[in-house]
Coordinates of C-alpha atoms in Angstrom, one line a residue:
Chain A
X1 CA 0.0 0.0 0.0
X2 CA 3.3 2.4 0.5
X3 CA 3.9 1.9 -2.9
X4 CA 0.7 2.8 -4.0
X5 CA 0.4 5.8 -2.1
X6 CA 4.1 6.5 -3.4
X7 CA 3.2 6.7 -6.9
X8 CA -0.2 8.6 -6.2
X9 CA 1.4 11.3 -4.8
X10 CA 4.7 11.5 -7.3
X11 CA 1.5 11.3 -10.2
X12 CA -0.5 13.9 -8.3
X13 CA 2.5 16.0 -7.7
X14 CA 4.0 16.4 -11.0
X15 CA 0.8 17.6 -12.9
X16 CA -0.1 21.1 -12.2
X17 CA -3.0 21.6 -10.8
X18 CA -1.9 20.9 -6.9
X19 CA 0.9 23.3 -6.8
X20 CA -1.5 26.3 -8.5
X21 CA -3.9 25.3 -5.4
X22 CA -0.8 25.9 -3.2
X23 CA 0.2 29.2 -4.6
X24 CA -3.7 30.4 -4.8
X25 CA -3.7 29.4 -0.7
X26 CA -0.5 30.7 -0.3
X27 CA -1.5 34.1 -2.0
X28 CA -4.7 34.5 -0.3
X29 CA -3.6 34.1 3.2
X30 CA -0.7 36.2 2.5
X31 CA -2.6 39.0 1.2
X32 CA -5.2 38.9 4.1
X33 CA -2.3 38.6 6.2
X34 CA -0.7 42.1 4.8
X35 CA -3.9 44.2 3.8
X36 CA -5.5 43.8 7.8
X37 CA -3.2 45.5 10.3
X38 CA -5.6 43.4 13.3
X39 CA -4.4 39.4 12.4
X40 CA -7.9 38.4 14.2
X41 CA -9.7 40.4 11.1
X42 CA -7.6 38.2 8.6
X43 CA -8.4 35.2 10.6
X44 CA -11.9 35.6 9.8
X45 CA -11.4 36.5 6.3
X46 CA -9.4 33.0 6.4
X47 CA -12.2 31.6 8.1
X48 CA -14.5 32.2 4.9
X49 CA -11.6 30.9 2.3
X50 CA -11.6 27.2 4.3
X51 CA -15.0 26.9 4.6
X52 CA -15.2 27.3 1.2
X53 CA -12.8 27.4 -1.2
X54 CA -10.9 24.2 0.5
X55 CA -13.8 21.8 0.4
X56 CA -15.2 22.9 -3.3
X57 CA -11.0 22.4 -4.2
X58 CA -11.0 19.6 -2.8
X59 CA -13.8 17.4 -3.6
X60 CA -13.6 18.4 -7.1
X61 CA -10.0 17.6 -7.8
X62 CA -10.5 14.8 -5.8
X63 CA -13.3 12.9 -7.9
X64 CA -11.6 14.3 -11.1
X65 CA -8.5 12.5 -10.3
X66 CA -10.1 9.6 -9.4
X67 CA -11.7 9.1 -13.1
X68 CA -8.7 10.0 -14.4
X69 CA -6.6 7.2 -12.3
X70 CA -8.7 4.5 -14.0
X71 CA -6.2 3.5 -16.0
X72 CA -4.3 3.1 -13.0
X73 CA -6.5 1.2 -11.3
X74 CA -7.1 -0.9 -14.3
X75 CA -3.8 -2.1 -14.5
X76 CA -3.2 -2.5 -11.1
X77 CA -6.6 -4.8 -10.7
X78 CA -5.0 -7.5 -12.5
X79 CA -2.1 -7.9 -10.5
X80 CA -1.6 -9.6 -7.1
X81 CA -2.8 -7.1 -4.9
X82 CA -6.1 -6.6 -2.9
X83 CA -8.9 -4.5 -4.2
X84 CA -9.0 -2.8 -0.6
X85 CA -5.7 -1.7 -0.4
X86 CA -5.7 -0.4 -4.0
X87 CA -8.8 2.2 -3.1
X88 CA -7.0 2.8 0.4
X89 CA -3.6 3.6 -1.0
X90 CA -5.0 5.5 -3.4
X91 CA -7.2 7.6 -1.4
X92 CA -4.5 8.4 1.0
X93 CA -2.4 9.5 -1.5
X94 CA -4.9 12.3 -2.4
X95 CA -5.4 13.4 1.4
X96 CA -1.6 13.7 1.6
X97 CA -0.9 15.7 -1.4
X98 CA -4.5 18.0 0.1
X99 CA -2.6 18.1 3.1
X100 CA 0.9 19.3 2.0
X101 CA -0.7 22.2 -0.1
X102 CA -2.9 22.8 3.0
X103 CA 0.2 23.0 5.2
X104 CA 2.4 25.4 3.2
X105 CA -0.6 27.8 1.6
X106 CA -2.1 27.8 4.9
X107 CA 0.3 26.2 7.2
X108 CA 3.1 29.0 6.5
X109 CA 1.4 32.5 6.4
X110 CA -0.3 31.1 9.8
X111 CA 2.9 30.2 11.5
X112 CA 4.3 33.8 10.5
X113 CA 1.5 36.2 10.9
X114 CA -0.3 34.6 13.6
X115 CA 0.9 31.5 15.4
X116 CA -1.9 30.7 18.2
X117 CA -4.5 28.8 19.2
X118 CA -6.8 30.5 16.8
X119 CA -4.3 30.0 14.0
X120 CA -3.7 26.6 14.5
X121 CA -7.2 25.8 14.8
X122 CA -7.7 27.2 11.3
X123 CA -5.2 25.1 10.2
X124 CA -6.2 22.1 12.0
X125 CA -9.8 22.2 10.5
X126 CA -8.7 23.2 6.6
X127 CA -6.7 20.2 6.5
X128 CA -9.7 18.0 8.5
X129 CA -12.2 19.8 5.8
X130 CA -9.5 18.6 3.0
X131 CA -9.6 15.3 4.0
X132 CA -13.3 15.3 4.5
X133 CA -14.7 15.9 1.4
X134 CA -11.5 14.0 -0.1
X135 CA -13.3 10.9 1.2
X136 CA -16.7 12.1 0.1
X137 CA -15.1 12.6 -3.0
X138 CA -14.1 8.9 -3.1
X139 CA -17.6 8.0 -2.6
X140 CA -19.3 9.6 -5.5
X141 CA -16.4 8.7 -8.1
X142 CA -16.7 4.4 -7.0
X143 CA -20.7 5.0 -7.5
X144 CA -21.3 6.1 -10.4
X145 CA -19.5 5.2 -13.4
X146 CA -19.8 8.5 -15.8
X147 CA -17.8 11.2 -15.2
X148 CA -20.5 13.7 -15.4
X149 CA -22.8 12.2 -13.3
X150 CA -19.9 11.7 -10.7
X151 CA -19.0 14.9 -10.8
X152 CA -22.4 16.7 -10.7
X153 CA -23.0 14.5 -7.5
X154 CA -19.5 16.1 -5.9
X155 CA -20.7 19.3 -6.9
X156 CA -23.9 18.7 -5.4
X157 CA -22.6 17.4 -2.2
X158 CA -20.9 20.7 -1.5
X159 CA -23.5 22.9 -1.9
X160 CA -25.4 21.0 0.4
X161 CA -23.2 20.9 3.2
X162 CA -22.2 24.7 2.0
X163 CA -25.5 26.2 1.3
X164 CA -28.6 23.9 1.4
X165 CA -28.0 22.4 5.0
X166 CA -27.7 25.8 6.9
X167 CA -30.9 26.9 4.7
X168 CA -32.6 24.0 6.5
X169 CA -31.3 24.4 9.7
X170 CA -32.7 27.7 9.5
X171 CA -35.7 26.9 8.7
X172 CA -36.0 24.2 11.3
X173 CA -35.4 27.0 13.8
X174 CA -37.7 29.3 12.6
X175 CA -40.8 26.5 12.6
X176 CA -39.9 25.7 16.3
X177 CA -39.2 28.7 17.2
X178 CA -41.1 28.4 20.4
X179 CA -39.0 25.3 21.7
X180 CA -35.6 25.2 23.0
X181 CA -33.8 24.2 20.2
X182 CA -30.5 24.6 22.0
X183 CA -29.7 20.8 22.2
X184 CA -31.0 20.2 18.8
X185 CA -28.8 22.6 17.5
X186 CA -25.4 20.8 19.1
X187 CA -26.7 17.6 17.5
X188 CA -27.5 19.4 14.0
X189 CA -24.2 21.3 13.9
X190 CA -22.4 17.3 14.3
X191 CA -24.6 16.3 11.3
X192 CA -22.5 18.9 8.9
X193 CA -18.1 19.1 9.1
X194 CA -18.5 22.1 7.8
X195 CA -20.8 23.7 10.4
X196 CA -18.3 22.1 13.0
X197 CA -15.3 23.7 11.5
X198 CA -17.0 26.8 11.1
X199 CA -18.1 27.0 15.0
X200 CA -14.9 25.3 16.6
X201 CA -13.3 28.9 14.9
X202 CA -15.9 31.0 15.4
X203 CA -15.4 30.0 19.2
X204 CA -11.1 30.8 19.1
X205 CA -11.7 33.8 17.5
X206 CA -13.6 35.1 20.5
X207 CA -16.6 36.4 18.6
X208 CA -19.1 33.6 20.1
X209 CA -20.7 36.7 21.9
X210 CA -22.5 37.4 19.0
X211 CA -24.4 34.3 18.5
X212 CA -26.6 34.6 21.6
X213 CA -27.3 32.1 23.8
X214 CA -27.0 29.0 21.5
X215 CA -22.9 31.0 21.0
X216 CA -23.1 30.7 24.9
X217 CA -23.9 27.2 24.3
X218 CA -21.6 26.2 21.8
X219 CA -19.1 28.2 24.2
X220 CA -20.2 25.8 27.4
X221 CA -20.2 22.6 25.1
X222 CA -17.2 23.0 22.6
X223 CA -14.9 25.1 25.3
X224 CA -14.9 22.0 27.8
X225 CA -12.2 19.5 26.9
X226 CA -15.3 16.5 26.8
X227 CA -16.6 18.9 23.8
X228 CA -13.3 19.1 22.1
X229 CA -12.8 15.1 22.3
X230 CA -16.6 14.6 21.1
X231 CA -16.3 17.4 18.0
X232 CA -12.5 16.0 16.9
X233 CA -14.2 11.9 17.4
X234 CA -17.2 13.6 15.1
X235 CA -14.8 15.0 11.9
X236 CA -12.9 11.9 12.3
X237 CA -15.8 9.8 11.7
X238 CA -16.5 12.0 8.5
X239 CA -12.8 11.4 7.3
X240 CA -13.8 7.8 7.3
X241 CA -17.1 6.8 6.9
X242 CA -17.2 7.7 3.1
X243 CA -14.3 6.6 2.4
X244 CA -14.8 3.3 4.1
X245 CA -17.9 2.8 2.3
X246 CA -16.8 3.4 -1.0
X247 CA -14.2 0.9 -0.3
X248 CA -16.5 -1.8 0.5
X249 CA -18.7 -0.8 -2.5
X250 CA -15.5 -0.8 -5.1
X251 CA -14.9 -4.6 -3.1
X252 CA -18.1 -5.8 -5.4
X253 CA -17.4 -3.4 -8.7
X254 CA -17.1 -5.1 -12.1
X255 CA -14.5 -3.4 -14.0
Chain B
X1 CA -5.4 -25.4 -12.9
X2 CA -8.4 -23.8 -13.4
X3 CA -11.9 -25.3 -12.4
X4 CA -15.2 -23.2 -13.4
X5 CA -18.4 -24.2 -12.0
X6 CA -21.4 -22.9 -12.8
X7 CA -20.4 -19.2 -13.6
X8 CA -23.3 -17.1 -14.2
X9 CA -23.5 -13.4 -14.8
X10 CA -25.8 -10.9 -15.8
X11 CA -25.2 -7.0 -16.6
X12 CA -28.8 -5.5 -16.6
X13 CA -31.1 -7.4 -19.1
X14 CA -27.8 -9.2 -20.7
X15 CA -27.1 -12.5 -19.3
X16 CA -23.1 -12.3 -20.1
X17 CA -22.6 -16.0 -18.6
X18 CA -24.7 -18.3 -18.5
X19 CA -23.7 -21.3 -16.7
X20 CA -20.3 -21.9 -17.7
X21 CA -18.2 -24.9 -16.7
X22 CA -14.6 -24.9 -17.9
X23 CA -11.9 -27.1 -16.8
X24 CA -8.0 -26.3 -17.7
X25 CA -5.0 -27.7 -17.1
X26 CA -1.4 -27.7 -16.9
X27 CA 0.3 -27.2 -20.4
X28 CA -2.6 -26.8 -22.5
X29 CA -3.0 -23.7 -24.8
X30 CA -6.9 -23.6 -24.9
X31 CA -8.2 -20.8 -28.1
X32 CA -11.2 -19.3 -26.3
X33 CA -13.7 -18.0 -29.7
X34 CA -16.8 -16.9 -30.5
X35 CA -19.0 -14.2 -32.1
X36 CA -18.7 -10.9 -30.4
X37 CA -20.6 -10.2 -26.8
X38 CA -20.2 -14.1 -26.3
X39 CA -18.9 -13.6 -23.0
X40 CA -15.3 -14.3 -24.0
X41 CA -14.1 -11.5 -22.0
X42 CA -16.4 -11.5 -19.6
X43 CA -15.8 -14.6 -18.8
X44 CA -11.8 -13.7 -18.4
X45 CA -12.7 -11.1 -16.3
X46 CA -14.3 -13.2 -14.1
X47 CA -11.0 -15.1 -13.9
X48 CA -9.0 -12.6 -13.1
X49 CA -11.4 -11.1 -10.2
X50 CA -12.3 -8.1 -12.3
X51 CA -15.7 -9.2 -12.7
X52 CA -17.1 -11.2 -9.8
X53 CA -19.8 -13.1 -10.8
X54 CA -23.5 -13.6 -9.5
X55 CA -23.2 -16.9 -8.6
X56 CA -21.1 -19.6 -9.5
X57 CA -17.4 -20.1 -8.4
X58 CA -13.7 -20.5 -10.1
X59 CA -10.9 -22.1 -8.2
X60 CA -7.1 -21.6 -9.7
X61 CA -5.3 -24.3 -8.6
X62 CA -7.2 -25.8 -6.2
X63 CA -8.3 -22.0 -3.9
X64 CA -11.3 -20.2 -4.4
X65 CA -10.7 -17.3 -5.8
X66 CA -13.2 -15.0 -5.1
X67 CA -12.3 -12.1 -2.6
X68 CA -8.6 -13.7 -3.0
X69 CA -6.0 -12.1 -4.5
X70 CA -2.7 -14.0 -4.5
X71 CA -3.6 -16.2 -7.0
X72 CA -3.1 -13.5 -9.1
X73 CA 0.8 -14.0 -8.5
X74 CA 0.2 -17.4 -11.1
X75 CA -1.4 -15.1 -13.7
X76 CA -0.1 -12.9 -16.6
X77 CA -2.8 -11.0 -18.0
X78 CA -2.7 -9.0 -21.6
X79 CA -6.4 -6.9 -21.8
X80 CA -7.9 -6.4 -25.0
X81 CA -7.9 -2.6 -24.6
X82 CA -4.7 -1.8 -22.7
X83 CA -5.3 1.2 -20.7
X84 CA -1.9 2.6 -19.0
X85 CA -1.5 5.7 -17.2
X86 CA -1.5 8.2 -19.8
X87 CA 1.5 10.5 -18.7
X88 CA 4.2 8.1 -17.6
X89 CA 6.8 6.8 -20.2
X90 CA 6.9 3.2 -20.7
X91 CA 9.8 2.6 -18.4
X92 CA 8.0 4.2 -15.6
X93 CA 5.4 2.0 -16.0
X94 CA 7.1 -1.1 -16.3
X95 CA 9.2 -0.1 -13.6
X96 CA 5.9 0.7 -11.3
X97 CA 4.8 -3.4 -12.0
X98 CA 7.6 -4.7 -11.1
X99 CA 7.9 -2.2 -8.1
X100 CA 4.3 -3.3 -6.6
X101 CA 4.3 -6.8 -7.8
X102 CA 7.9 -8.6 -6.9
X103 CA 8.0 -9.5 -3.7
X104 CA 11.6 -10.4 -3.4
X105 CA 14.3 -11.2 -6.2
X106 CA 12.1 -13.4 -9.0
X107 CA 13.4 -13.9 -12.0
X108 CA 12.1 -11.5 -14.6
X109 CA 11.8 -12.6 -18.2
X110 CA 12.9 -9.4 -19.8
X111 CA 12.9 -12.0 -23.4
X112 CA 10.0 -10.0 -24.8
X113 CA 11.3 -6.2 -24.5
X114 CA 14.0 -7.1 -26.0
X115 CA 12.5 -9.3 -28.8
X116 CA 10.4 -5.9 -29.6
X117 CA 13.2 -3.5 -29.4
X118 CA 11.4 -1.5 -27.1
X119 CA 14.1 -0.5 -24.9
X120 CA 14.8 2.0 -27.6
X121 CA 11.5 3.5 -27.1
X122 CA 11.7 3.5 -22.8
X123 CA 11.5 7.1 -22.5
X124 CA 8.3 7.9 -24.4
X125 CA 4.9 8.8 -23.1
X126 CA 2.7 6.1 -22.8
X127 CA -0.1 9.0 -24.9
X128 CA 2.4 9.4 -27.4
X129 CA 2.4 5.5 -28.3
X130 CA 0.6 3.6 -31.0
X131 CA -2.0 1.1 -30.7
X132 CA 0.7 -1.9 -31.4
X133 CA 3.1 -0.6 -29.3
X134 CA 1.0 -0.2 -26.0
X135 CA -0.3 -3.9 -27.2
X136 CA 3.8 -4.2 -27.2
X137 CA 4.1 -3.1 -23.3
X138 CA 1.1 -4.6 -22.1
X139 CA 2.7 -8.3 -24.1
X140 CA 5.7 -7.9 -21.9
X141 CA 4.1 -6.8 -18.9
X142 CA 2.0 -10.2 -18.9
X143 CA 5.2 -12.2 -19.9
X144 CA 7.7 -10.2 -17.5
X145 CA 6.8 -12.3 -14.0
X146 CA 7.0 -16.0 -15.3
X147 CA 3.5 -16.9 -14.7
X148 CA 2.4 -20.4 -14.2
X149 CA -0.5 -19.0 -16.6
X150 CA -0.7 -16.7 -19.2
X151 CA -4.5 -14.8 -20.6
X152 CA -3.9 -13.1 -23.9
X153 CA -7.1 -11.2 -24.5
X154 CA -6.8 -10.8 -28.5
X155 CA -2.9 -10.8 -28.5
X156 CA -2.3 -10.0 -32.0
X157 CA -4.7 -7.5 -32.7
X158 CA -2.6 -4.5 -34.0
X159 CA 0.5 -6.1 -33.9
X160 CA 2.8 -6.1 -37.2
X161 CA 3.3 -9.9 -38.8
X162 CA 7.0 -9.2 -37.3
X163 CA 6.0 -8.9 -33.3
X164 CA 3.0 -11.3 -34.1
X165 CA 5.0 -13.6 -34.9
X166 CA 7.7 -12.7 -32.3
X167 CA 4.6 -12.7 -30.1
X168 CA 3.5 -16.4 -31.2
X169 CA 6.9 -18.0 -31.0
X170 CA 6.8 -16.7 -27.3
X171 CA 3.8 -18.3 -26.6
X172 CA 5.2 -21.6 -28.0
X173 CA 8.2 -21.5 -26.0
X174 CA 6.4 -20.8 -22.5
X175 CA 3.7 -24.1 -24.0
X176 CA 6.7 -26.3 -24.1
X177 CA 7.9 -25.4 -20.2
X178 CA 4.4 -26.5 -19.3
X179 CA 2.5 -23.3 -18.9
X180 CA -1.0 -22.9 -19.2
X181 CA -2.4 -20.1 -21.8
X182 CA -5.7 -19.2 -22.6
X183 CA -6.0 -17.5 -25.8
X184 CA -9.3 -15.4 -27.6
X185 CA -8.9 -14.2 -30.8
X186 CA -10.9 -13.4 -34.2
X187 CA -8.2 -14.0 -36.4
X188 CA -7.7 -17.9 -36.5
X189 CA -5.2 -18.4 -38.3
X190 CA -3.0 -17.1 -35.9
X191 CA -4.0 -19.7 -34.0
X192 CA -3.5 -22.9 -36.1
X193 CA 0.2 -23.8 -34.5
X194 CA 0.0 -23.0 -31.1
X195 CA -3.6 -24.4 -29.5
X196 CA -4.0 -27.7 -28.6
X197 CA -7.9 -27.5 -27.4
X198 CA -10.9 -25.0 -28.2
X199 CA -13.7 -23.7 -26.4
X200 CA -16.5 -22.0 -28.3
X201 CA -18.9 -19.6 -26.8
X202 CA -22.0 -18.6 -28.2
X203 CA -24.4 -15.9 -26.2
X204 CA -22.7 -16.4 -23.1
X205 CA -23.1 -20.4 -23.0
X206 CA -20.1 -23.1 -23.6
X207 CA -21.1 -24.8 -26.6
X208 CA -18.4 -27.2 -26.7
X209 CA -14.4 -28.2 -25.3
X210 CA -12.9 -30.2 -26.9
X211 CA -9.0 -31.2 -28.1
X212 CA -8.5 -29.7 -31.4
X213 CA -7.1 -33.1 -32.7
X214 CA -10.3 -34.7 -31.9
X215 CA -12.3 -31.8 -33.8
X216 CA -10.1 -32.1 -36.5
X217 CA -10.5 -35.8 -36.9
X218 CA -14.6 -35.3 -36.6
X219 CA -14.4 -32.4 -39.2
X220 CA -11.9 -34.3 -41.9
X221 CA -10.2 -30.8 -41.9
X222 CA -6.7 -30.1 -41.0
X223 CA -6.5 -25.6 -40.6
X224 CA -8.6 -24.4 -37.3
X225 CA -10.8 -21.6 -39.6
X226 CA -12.1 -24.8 -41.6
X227 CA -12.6 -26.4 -38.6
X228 CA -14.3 -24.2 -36.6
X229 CA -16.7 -23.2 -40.1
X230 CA -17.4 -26.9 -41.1
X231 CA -19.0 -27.0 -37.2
X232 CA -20.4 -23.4 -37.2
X233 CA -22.3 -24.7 -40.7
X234 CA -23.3 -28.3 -39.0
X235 CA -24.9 -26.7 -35.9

């Protein structure tokens, strides 16, 4: 599986489009860094660049990739190796070449402008939001066979967890607004990565006084260490519950 | 060496495989024919795990194969389409095999590249090459491990008559150290002097195995295209 992922990453590596993702990070996060005088104020413009330039990057280069490795993984079907490895090694070869552009477009403006908490947290959830919708990515390239249709489903998947699932949050709230909704709204919040990502920062960056009392909520829940453990247990499970079932699905997959 | 029982499968309405039984063994070279969409392929698939069929099952020498994959160790496999990874050269490639498949020092049969010349060409793209010379690669990538058994999925198809026959004489030379091949092609007659028995498929059923000496005693013809047309026209 080393070898796999070895030759995923050199292929991945020496076409282009990874290190223009670095250098588009890399500018954006400098240039924040250098037009805000506060750091905290660039944070936040940050803040909106992972939540959703990193997971629309990923997910689509991601499932492109995969339909373009078909040839790869045609060859490599016929020789002695398992079918599960194959998918593994190749899927973590995506998540690390995700998570070296992550770390120096992200990682390195960070470390120099503002290395704290907050901007380690930012860091922290791009690469988990990478890696995220890297394995989500896997998923909709092993089920369906057309490209199109694989990549309209990727597409689609993002704007749900971007858009559409904050749109129905919303509206949940609003129809019971006469409820507390406070516990709901923990458990909703675990249902989207992005969501967690997005409130995990919100909550370093010391603005969680302007969400009211569900903020004051998030602050009680996600500010005690049990909260931390529960929310990093939760994106784990996200890392690896797509990408583990597209694994068992490719197990069965006429080629 | 290889024991198929029963091997059914269906894509959609299509019933690819319909109950085939096939049995192989050592130092045969078995011609696997029939119309197009009999299953010919289908049914190598299945043998080589790509496929796994609905129900059914295959052993390779004796193991089960399904959800196995060292069996795949035995096997040398040449696709009909050979689909490589479009921006390596062929080096790379050949390299990236041997790289994931040797498990310590084998003995590589390296007879083929050089047979084709294709060292001289080691550097190029694998999207710069020609249809005959990726079926070139993908020859000496099946030949390269010294499998106990060799699939050819249409092996001559866009080869020169040079490599075809360098191609042929290969296969001859692995029949006579006892290997097993399995061979589908359209073209016959590039058949005639290397397979001792035939299969031949028709809408995804086994019509009949049989040892081509016996087929040609029953026919009264001596070339295999005779042979397989007296029968086609009988039937």
């Amino acid at each position: 599986m080393k070898k796999i992922i070895k030759y995923i990453l050199l292929d991945i590596l020496r076409n282009k489009i990874i290190i223009a993702y670095t250098l588009l990070l890399m500018v954006i996060s400098m240039s924040l860094f250098l037009l805000e005088d506060n750091a905290s104020k660039a944070m936040l413009g940050l803040l909106n660049i992972t939540i959703i330039i990193v997971p629309l990057v990923s997910i689509i280069f991601c499932t492109i990739y995969m339909y373009n490795a078909s040839e790869f993984i045609e060859l490599l079907i016929a020789q002695p190796i398992r079918r599960t490895k194959l998918l593994t090694g190749v899927y973590l070869g995506l998540v690390a070449s995700l998570f070296i552009a992550t770390l120096i477009g992200i990682g390195i403006p960070v470390f120099i402008y503002s290395p704290d908490t907050s901007g380690f947290t930012l860091l922290f959830t791009a690469i988990a939001l990478s890696t995220v919708f890297a394995s989500l990515a896997l998923l909709s390239a092993v089920m369906t066979r057309d490209k199109a249709k694989g990549i309209g489903l990727a597409l689609l998947l993002w704007f749900y967890f971007s858009f559409i699932y904050d749109g129905l949050v919303l509206m949940i709230l609003f129809q019971f607004a006469d409820y507390p909704m406070e516990k709901t709204m923990l458990a909703l919040s675990m249902l989207n990565p992005i969501d967690l990502g997005r409130i995990l920062l919100l909550l370093q960056l010391d603005i969680s006084a302007m969400m009211g009392f569900t903020g004051a909520l998030f602050r009680d829940f996600f500010g005690s260490s049990q909260g931390i453990i529960f929310a990093a247990g939760n994106i784990i499970l996200w890392m690896i519950l797509p990408a583990l079932l597209a694994i068992n699905k490719f197990k069965n997959k006429d080629l | 060496m290889i024991i198929a029982t029963n091997v059914n499968k269906r894509f959609g309405k299509l019933q690819a495989l319909d109950n085939v039984s096939l049995n192989c063994n050592k130092g045969q070279t078995i011609a696997l024919i029939g119309p197009n969409g009999s299953g010919k392929t289908t049914f190598i698939k299945c043998l080589l795990g790509m496929v796994i069929p609905d129900s059914g099952f295959i052993t390779v020498n004796n193991k089960n194969i399904s959800h196995d994959w060292h069996y795949r160790k035995q096997i040398g496999y040449m696709p009909q389409m050979s689909r490589f990874p479009e921006n390596m050269t062929i080096e790379q490639v050949i390299d990236m095999v041997k790289d994931i498949r040797s498990d310590a020092n084998e003995s590589m049969d390296e007879e083929l590249p050089e047979a084709f010349g294709l060292k001289a060409l080691y550097g190029k793209r694998m999207r710069t090459l020609s249809g005959g010379t990726r079926q070139k690669v993908s020859a000496c990538l099946a030949f390269l491990f010294n499998p106990d058994i060799l699939i050819l999925d249409e092996p001559t198809a866009g080869l020169d008559p040079v490599s075809s026959e360098i191609l042929k004489e290969k296969i001859i030379s692995e029949k006579s150290k006892g290997k097993l091949t399995l061979i589908t092609s359209h073209v016959l007659s590039d058949l005639d002097d290397l397979v001792t028995e035939v299969v031949y498929m028709q809408d995804g059923k086994l019509r009949f195995h049989s040892p081509l000496t016996k087929l040609q005693k029953e026919t009264g013809e001596e070339k295999l295209n005779k042979v397989i047309a007296r029968i086609m026209q009988n039937q």
